[in-house]
XYZ file of C-alpha atoms in Angstrom:
141
model
C 34.217 -24.610 8.351
C 30.261 -24.790 8.671
C 27.379 -22.224 8.693
C 29.438 -19.482 7.439
C 32.239 -19.831 10.546
C 35.753 -20.918 11.307
C 36.924 -23.246 14.011
C 36.352 -20.824 16.212
C 32.843 -19.360 15.464
C 33.668 -16.218 14.001
C 32.207 -15.684 10.410
C 34.146 -16.563 7.290
C 36.065 -13.156 5.697
C 32.712 -14.689 2.930
C 29.906 -14.527 5.535
C 31.502 -11.184 6.725
C 31.247 -10.311 3.295
C 28.119 -10.823 2.289
C 26.562 -9.741 5.782
C 27.729 -6.060 4.821
C 26.843 -6.359 0.832
C 23.372 -6.973 2.534
C 23.343 -4.304 5.135
C 24.484 -1.874 2.572
C 22.044 -2.863 -0.136
C 19.220 -3.015 2.934
C 20.301 1.228 4.180
C 20.589 2.155 0.328
C 16.502 0.391 0.419
C 15.598 1.802 3.082
C 16.733 5.378 2.375
C 15.342 5.498 -1.164
C 12.143 4.825 0.065
C 12.274 7.121 2.552
C 13.522 9.867 -0.288
C 10.078 8.748 -2.605
C 8.037 9.205 0.723
C 9.615 12.644 1.061
C 8.816 13.480 -2.087
C 5.635 12.356 -2.666
C 4.704 13.957 0.769
C 6.199 17.092 -0.723
C 4.579 16.863 -4.023
C 1.323 17.103 -2.259
C 2.466 19.830 0.493
C 3.591 22.113 -2.771
C 0.239 21.914 -4.489
C -2.293 21.303 -2.035
C -3.293 17.845 -3.682
C -6.044 16.590 -2.826
C -8.772 13.663 -3.904
C -11.767 15.083 -5.755
C -13.855 12.188 -7.241
C -13.143 8.382 -7.302
C -14.767 6.061 -9.532
C -14.063 1.741 -10.130
C -14.975 -0.495 -12.531
C -14.429 -4.205 -12.715
C -10.399 -3.847 -12.569
C -9.183 -0.036 -12.122
C -9.730 2.423 -8.556
C -9.275 5.860 -10.646
C -8.384 8.706 -8.145
C -8.850 12.232 -10.086
C -6.716 15.220 -8.269
C -7.423 18.752 -7.779
C -4.800 19.091 -9.756
C -6.245 17.935 -12.992
C -4.531 14.793 -12.740
C -6.089 11.627 -12.426
C -4.152 7.928 -11.004
C -4.956 4.666 -11.764
C -4.644 1.392 -10.002
C -5.440 -1.974 -9.797
C -8.559 -3.412 -7.938
C -6.374 -6.251 -7.345
C -3.801 -3.793 -5.366
C -6.759 -3.439 -3.090
C -8.751 -6.908 -2.603
C -11.585 -5.363 -0.050
C -12.184 -3.444 -3.268
C -11.734 -6.300 -5.772
C -14.441 -8.488 -3.101
C -17.039 -5.501 -3.232
C -19.764 -5.228 -5.117
C -19.730 -2.086 -7.681
C -22.766 -1.050 -5.558
C -20.177 -0.971 -2.605
C -17.277 0.423 -4.325
C -19.813 3.346 -4.952
C -20.630 4.025 -1.732
C -16.768 6.480 -0.845
C -15.950 9.409 1.152
C -13.481 11.951 1.318
C -10.986 11.663 4.550
C -8.781 14.473 6.217
C -10.538 16.966 3.696
C -9.396 14.877 0.404
C -6.068 13.346 1.351
C -8.280 9.971 1.344
C -10.660 7.927 0.831
C -13.172 5.638 3.135
C -15.351 3.232 2.015
C -17.869 2.030 5.033
C -19.301 -0.678 3.737
C -16.434 -2.356 2.976
C -14.207 -0.684 5.465
C -11.684 -0.008 3.686
C -9.696 3.123 3.687
C -6.792 4.316 0.934
C -4.266 7.350 1.538
C -3.615 9.913 -1.293
C 0.448 9.728 -0.657
C -0.364 5.344 -1.048
C -1.530 6.210 -4.017
C 1.054 8.565 -5.205
C 3.775 5.941 -4.240
C 2.482 3.297 -6.123
C 1.314 1.273 -2.847
C -0.913 -1.844 -2.438
C -3.256 -2.710 0.307
C -0.812 -4.383 2.931
C -3.480 -5.467 4.813
C -2.507 -9.681 6.137
C -3.972 -12.552 4.293
C -5.167 -13.692 7.641
C -7.234 -10.275 7.902
C -8.364 -10.102 4.865
C -9.646 -14.323 5.270
C -11.550 -13.095 8.748
C -13.058 -10.103 6.502
C -14.356 -12.209 3.936
C -15.452 -15.165 6.182
C -17.195 -12.561 8.374
C -18.804 -11.152 5.465
C -19.952 -14.749 3.558
C -22.237 -15.005 7.323
C -23.439 -11.580 7.320
C -24.643 -12.852 3.398
C -25.866 -16.201 4.503
C -27.781 -14.108 6.995
C-alpha cells in the first residue's frame, strides 16, 4: 500500500478520513474568515466609521478613526511603508472618503477593512523585489 491507496488504486479508509477532515477544516476556516469580514464591514457601515488621520513612526502605523478609536499595526506588515522614508510615509491621502489610505510616493494602498481585520500586506516577494529594485535605480539616477 503506497501513497494512501490500496491495490486497486482506491484511497484507503484512513486517507479518505484525513481528506474529509482537511476539507471540513478548510470549510470551517473559510466560513470563519467570511464571518469576520462581514462583521468588519457591518461595523464600518453601522458606525459610518472612516479614517480621519494617519501617522507612522519607525515601527508602527497608527490610524485614527471617526468614532474616536485608533488602530495600530506594525510597519513590518506593510513592507513598502517600512522601506519608505519618514518623509515619504508622511505624504498620504485618504481614498474612498476615508475608507482607505494611499501613499503616492510608495504606491501603497491600505483599506480600513484590512486594518480592522488585522490583515498584513499580501504583496508577493517577487513584486516587492521589483519595486525595491526600481526604487534603488531611481535613487541612484
